[in-house]
mmCIF file of C-alpha atoms in Angstrom:
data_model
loop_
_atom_site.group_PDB
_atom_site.id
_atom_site.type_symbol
_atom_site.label_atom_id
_atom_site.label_comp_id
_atom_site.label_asym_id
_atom_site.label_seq_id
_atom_site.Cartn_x
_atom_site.Cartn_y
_atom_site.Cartn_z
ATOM 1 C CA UNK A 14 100.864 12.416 -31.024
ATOM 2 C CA UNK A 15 102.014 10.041 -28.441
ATOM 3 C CA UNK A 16 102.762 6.686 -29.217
ATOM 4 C CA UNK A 17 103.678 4.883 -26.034
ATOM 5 C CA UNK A 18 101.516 1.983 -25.273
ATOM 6 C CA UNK A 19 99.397 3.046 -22.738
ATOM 7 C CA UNK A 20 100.081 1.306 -19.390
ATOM 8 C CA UNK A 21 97.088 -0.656 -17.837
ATOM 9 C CA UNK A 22 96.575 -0.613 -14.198
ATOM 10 C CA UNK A 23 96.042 -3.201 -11.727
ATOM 11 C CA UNK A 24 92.524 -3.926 -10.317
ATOM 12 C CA UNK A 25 93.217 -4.563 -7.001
ATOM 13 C CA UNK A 26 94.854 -2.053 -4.320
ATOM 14 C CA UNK A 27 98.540 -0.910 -3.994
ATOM 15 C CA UNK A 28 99.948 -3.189 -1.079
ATOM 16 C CA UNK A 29 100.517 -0.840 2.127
ATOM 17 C CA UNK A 30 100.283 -0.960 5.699
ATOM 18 C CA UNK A 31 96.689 0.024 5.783
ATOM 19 C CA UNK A 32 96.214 -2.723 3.097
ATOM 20 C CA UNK A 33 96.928 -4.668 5.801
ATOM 21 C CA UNK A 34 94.826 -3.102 8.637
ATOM 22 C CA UNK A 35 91.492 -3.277 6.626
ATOM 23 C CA UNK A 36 91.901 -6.775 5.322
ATOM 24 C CA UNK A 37 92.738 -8.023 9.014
ATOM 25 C CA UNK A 38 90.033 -6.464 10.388
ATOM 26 C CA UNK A 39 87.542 -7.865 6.939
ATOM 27 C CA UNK A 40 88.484 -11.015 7.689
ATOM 28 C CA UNK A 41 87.795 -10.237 11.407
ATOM 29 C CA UNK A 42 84.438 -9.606 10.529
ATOM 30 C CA UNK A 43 83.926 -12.229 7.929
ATOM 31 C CA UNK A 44 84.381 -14.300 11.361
ATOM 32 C CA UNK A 45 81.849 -12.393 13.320
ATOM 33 C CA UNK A 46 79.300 -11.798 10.320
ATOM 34 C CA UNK A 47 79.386 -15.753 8.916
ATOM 35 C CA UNK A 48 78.860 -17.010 12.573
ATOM 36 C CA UNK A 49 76.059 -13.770 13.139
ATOM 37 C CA UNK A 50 73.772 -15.314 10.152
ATOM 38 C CA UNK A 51 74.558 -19.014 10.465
ATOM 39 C CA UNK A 52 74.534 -18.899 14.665
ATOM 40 C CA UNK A 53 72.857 -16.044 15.827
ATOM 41 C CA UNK A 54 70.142 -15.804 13.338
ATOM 42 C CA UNK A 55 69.936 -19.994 13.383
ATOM 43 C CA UNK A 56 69.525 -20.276 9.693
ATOM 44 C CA UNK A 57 72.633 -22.828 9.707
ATOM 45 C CA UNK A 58 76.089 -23.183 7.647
ATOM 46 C CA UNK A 59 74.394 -24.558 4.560
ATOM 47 C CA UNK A 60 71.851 -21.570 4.404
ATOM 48 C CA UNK A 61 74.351 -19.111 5.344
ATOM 49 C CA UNK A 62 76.539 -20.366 2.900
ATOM 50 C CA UNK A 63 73.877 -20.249 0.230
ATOM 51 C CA UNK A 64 73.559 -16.277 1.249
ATOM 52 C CA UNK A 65 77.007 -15.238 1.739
ATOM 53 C CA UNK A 66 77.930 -17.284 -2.239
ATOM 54 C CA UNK A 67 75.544 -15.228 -3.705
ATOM 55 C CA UNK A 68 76.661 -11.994 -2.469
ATOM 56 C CA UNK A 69 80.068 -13.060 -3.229
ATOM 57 C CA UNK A 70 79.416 -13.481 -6.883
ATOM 58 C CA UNK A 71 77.602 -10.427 -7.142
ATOM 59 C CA UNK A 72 80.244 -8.536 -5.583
ATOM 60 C CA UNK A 73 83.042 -10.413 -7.581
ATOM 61 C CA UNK A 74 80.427 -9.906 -10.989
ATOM 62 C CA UNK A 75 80.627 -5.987 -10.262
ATOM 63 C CA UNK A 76 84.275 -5.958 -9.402
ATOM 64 C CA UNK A 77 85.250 -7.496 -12.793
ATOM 65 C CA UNK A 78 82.703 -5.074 -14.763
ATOM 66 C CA UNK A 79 84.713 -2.286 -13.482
ATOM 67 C CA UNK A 80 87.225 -0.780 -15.597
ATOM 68 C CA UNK A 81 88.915 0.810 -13.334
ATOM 69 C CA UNK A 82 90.358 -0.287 -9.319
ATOM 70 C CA UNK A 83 87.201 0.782 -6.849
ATOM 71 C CA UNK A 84 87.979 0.793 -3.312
ATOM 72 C CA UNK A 85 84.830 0.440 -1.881
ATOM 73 C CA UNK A 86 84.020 -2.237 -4.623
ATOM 74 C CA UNK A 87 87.263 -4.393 -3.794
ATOM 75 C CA UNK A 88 86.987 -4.356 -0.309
ATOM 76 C CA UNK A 89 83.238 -5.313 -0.390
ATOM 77 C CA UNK A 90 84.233 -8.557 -2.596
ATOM 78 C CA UNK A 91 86.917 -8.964 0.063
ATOM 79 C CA UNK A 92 84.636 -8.906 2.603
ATOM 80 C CA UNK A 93 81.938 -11.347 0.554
ATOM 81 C CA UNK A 94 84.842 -14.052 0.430
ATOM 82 C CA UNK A 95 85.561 -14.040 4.323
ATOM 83 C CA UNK A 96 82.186 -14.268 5.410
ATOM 84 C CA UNK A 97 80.996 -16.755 2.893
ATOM 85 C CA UNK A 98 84.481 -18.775 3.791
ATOM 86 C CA UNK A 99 83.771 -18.558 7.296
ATOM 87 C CA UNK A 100 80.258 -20.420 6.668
ATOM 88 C CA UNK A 101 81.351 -22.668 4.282
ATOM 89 C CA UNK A 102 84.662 -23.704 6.180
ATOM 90 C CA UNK A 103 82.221 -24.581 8.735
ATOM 91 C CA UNK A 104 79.472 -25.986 7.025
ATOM 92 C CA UNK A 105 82.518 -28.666 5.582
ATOM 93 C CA UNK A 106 84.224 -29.360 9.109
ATOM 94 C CA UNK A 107 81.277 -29.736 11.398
ATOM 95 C CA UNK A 108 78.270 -30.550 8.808
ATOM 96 C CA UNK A 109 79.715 -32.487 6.272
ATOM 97 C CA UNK A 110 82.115 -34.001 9.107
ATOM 98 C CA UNK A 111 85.275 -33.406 7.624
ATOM 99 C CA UNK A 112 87.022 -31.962 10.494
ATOM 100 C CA UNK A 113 89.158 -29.049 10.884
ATOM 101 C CA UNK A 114 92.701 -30.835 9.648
ATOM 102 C CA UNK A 115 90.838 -32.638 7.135
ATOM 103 C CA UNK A 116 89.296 -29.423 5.307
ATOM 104 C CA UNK A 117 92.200 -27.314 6.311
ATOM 105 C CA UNK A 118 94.629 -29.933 4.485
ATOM 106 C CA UNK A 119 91.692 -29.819 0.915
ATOM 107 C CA UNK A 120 91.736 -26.024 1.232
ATOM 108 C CA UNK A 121 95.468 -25.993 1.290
ATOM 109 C CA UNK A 122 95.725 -28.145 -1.387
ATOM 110 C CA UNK A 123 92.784 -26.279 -3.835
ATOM 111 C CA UNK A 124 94.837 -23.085 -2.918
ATOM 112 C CA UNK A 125 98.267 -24.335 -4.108
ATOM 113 C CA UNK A 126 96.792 -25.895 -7.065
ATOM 114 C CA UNK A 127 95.032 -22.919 -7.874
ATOM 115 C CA UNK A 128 98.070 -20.517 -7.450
ATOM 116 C CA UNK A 129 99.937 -23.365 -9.417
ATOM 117 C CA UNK A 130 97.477 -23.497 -12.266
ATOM 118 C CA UNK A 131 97.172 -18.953 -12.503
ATOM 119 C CA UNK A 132 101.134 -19.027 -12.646
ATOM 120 C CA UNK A 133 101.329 -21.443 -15.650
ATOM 121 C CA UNK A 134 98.166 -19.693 -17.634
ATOM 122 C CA UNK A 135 98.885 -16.044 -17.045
ATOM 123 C CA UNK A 136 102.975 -16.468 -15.941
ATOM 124 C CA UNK A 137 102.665 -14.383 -12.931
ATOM 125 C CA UNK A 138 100.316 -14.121 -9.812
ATOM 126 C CA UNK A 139 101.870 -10.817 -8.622
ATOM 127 C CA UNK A 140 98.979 -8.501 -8.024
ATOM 128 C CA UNK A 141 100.376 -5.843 -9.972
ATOM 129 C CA UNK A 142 99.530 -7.929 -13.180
ATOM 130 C CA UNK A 143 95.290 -8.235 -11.644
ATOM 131 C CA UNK A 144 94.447 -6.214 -14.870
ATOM 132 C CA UNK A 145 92.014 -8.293 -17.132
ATOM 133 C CA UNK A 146 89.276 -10.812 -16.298
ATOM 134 C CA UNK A 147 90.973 -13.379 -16.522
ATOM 135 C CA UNK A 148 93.566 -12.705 -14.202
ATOM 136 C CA UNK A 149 90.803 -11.629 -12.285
ATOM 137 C CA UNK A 150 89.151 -14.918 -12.226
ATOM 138 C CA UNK A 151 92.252 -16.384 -10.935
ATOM 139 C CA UNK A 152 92.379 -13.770 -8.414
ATOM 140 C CA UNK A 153 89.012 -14.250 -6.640
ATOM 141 C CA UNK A 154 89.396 -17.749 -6.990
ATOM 142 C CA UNK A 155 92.359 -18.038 -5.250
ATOM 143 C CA UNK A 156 91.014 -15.514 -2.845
ATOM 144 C CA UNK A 157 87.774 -17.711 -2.102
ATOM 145 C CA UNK A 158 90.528 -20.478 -1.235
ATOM 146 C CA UNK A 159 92.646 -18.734 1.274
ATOM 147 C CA UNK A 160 89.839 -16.995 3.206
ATOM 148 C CA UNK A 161 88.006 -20.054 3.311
ATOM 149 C CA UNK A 162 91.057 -22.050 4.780
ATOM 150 C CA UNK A 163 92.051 -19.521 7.056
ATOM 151 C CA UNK A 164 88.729 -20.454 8.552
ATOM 152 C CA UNK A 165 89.280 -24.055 9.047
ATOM 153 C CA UNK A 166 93.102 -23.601 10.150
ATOM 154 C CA UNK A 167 92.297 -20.886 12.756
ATOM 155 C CA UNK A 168 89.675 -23.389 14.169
ATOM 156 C CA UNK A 169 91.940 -26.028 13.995
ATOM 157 C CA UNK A 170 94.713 -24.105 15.658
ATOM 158 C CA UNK A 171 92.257 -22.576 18.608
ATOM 159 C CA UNK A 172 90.290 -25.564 19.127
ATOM 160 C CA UNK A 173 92.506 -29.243 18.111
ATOM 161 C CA UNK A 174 95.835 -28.145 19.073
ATOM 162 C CA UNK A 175 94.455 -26.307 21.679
ATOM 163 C CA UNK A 176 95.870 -23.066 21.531
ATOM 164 C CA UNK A 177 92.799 -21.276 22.229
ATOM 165 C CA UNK A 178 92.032 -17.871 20.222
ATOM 166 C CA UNK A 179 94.376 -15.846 22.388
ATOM 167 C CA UNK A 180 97.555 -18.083 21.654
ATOM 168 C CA UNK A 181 96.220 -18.839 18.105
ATOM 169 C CA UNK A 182 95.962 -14.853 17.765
ATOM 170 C CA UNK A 183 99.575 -14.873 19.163
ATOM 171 C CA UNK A 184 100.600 -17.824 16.723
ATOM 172 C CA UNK A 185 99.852 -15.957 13.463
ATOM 173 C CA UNK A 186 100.764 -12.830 14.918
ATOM 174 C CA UNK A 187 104.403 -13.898 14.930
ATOM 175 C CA UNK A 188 104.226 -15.791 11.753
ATOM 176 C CA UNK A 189 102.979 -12.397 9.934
ATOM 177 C CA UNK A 190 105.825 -10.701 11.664
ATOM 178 C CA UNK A 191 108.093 -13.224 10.268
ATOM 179 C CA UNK A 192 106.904 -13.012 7.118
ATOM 180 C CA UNK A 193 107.270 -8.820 7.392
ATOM 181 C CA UNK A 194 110.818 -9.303 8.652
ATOM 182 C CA UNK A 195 111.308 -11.732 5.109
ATOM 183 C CA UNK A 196 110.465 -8.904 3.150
ATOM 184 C CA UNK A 197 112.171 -5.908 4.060
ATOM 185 C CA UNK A 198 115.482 -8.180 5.287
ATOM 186 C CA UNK A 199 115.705 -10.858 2.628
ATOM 187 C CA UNK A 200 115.968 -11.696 -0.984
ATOM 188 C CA UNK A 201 112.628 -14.137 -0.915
ATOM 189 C CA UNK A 202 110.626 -13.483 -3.510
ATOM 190 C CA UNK A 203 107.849 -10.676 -3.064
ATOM 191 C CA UNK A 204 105.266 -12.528 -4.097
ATOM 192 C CA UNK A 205 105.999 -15.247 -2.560
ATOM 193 C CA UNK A 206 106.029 -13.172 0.739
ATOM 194 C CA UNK A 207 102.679 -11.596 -0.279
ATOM 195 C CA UNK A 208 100.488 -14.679 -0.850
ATOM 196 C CA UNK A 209 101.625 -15.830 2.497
ATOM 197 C CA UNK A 210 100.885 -13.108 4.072
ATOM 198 C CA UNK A 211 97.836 -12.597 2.720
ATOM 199 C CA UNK A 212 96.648 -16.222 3.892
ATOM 200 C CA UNK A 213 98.178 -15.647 7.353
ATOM 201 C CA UNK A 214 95.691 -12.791 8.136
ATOM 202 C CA UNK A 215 92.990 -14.975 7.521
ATOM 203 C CA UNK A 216 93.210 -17.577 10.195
ATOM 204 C CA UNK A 217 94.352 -14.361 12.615
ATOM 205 C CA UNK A 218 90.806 -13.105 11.815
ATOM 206 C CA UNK A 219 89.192 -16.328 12.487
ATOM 207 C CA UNK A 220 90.615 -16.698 15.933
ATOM 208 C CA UNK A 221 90.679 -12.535 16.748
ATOM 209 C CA UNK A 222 86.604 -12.664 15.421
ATOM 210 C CA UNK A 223 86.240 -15.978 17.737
ATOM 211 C CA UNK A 224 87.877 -14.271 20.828
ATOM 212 C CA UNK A 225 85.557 -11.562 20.614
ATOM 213 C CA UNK A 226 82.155 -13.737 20.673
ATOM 214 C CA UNK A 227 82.566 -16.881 22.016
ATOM 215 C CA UNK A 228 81.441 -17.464 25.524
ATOM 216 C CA UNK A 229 84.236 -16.746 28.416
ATOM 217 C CA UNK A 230 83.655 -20.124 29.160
ATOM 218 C CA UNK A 231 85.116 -21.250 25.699
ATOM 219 C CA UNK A 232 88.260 -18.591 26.295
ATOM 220 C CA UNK A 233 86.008 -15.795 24.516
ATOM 221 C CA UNK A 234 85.127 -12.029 25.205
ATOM 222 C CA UNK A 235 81.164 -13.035 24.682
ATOM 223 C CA UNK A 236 80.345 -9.850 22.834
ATOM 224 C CA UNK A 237 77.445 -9.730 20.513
ATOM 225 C CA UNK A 238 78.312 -10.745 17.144
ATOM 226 C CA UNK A 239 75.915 -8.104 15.486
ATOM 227 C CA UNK A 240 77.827 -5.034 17.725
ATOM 228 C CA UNK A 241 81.028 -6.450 17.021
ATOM 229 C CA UNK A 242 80.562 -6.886 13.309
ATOM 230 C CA UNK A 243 79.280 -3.568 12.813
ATOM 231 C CA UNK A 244 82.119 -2.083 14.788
ATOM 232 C CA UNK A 245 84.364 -3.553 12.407
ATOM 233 C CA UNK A 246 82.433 -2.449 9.375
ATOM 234 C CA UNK A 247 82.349 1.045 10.286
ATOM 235 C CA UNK A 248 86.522 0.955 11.261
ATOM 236 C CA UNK A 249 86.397 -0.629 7.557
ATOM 237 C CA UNK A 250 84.568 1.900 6.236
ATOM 238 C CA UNK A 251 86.802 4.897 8.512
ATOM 239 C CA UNK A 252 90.073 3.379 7.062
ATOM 240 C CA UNK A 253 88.823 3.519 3.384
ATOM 241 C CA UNK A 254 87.845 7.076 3.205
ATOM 242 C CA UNK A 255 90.283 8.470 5.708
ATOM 243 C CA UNK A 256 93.393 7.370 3.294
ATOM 244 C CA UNK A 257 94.236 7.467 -0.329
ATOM 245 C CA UNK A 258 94.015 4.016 -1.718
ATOM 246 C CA UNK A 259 95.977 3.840 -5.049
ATOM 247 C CA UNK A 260 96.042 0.298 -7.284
ATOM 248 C CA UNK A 261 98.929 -2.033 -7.500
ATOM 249 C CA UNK A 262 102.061 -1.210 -9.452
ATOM 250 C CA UNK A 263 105.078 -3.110 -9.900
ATOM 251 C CA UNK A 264 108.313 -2.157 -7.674
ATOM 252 C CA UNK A 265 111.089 -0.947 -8.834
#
């Protein structure tokens, strides 16, 4: 009879390069797909909002039910929190009037405090330990935060400091590459590394989706939003059953 506890695995995926490939190009197509319904369609930031939040917390009700780590399921709640942060970002900047350093600097905030507040309830926000529901909870939450502000910082970056989307693309390019170079060459904390670059890919999405429909006259490619979102979906879709996905474990 075997005795050993039995060793509970992580919810969410095991952090590899192609990790990285589909949630650059989800959060490329939250861009595209939250300005499709709230732009293209004209049902607005509020309304689009109002649709993308309750996909989101169907998507993040299902994830949780699971009991085991679902590719397609986790990358479908991934892609639920870009596009409802891309409309909600927006609906809080230009609707509400807040402005893009204005909500980027509340996002920022709600996502350190959120982070902060996981750490001290759970005493780890490595995703290795994404196991229960309640680390879960914190999970998504968190999530929700960072896609939402990588919305309102890429727009901010692109548009106030006035970068455009090429040099914004070019801004968090390097700052991901950084953050690569961090891991493999220093002693910074792994985590640490993670988190940030998990909320750098964000705002590169938001100014990579923005370069590839705004009008040329704006610095854009002009494409259709609906062609270009689907084109992402279906590389999404190419990259999850063309390689093994695995969930999180601790290194050793």
């Amino acid at each position: 009879m075997n005795t050993e506890p039995q060793k509970i695995l992580s919810k969410v995926p095991e952090v590899t390069l192609v990790f990285w490939i589909i949630k650059i190009l989800a959060t490329t197509l939250g861009e595209t797909g939250g300005d499709a319904v709230s732009m293209s369609m004209d049902l607005g930031y509020l309304v689009g909002t109002a649709i993308f939040a309750s996909i989101f917390m169907v998507a993040v009700f299902v994830q949780i039910s699971a009991k085991q780590f679902h590719p397609i399921i986790y990358w479908t709640t991934i892609i639920a929190t870009t596009t409802v942060g891309t409309t909600l970002a927006d609906f809080a900047d230009r609707s509400l009037g807040i402005g893009y350093a204005g909500g980027t600097t509340i996002l920022f905030t709600l996502l350190i405090a959120s982070l902060f507040i996981w750490y001290r309830a759970l005493g780890s926000i490595a995703v290795y330990t994404v196991s229960s529901p309640k680390s879960e909870m914190y999970y998504w939450i968190t999530i929700m935060f960072s896609q939402t502000l990588g919305t309102a910082l890429g727009d901010w970056t692109a548009d106030t400091a006035g970068l455009g989307y090429s040099g914004g693309a070019i801004l968090f390019g390097a700052m991901l590459a950084v953050t690569a170079a961090a891991y493999y060459w220093t002693k910074i904390s792994h985590t640490l590394l993670f988190w940030a670059a998990f909320i750098l890919t964000r705002p590169l999405g938001a100014v990579v989706g923005d370069f590839l429909d705004k009008p040329i006259s704006k610095g854009g490619l002009e494409l259709s939003r609906y062609s270009a979102s689907a084109a992402l979906f279906l590389l999404i879709v190419a990259f999850i059953f063309m390689f093994s996905h695995k969930p999180a474990k601790q290194a050793h």
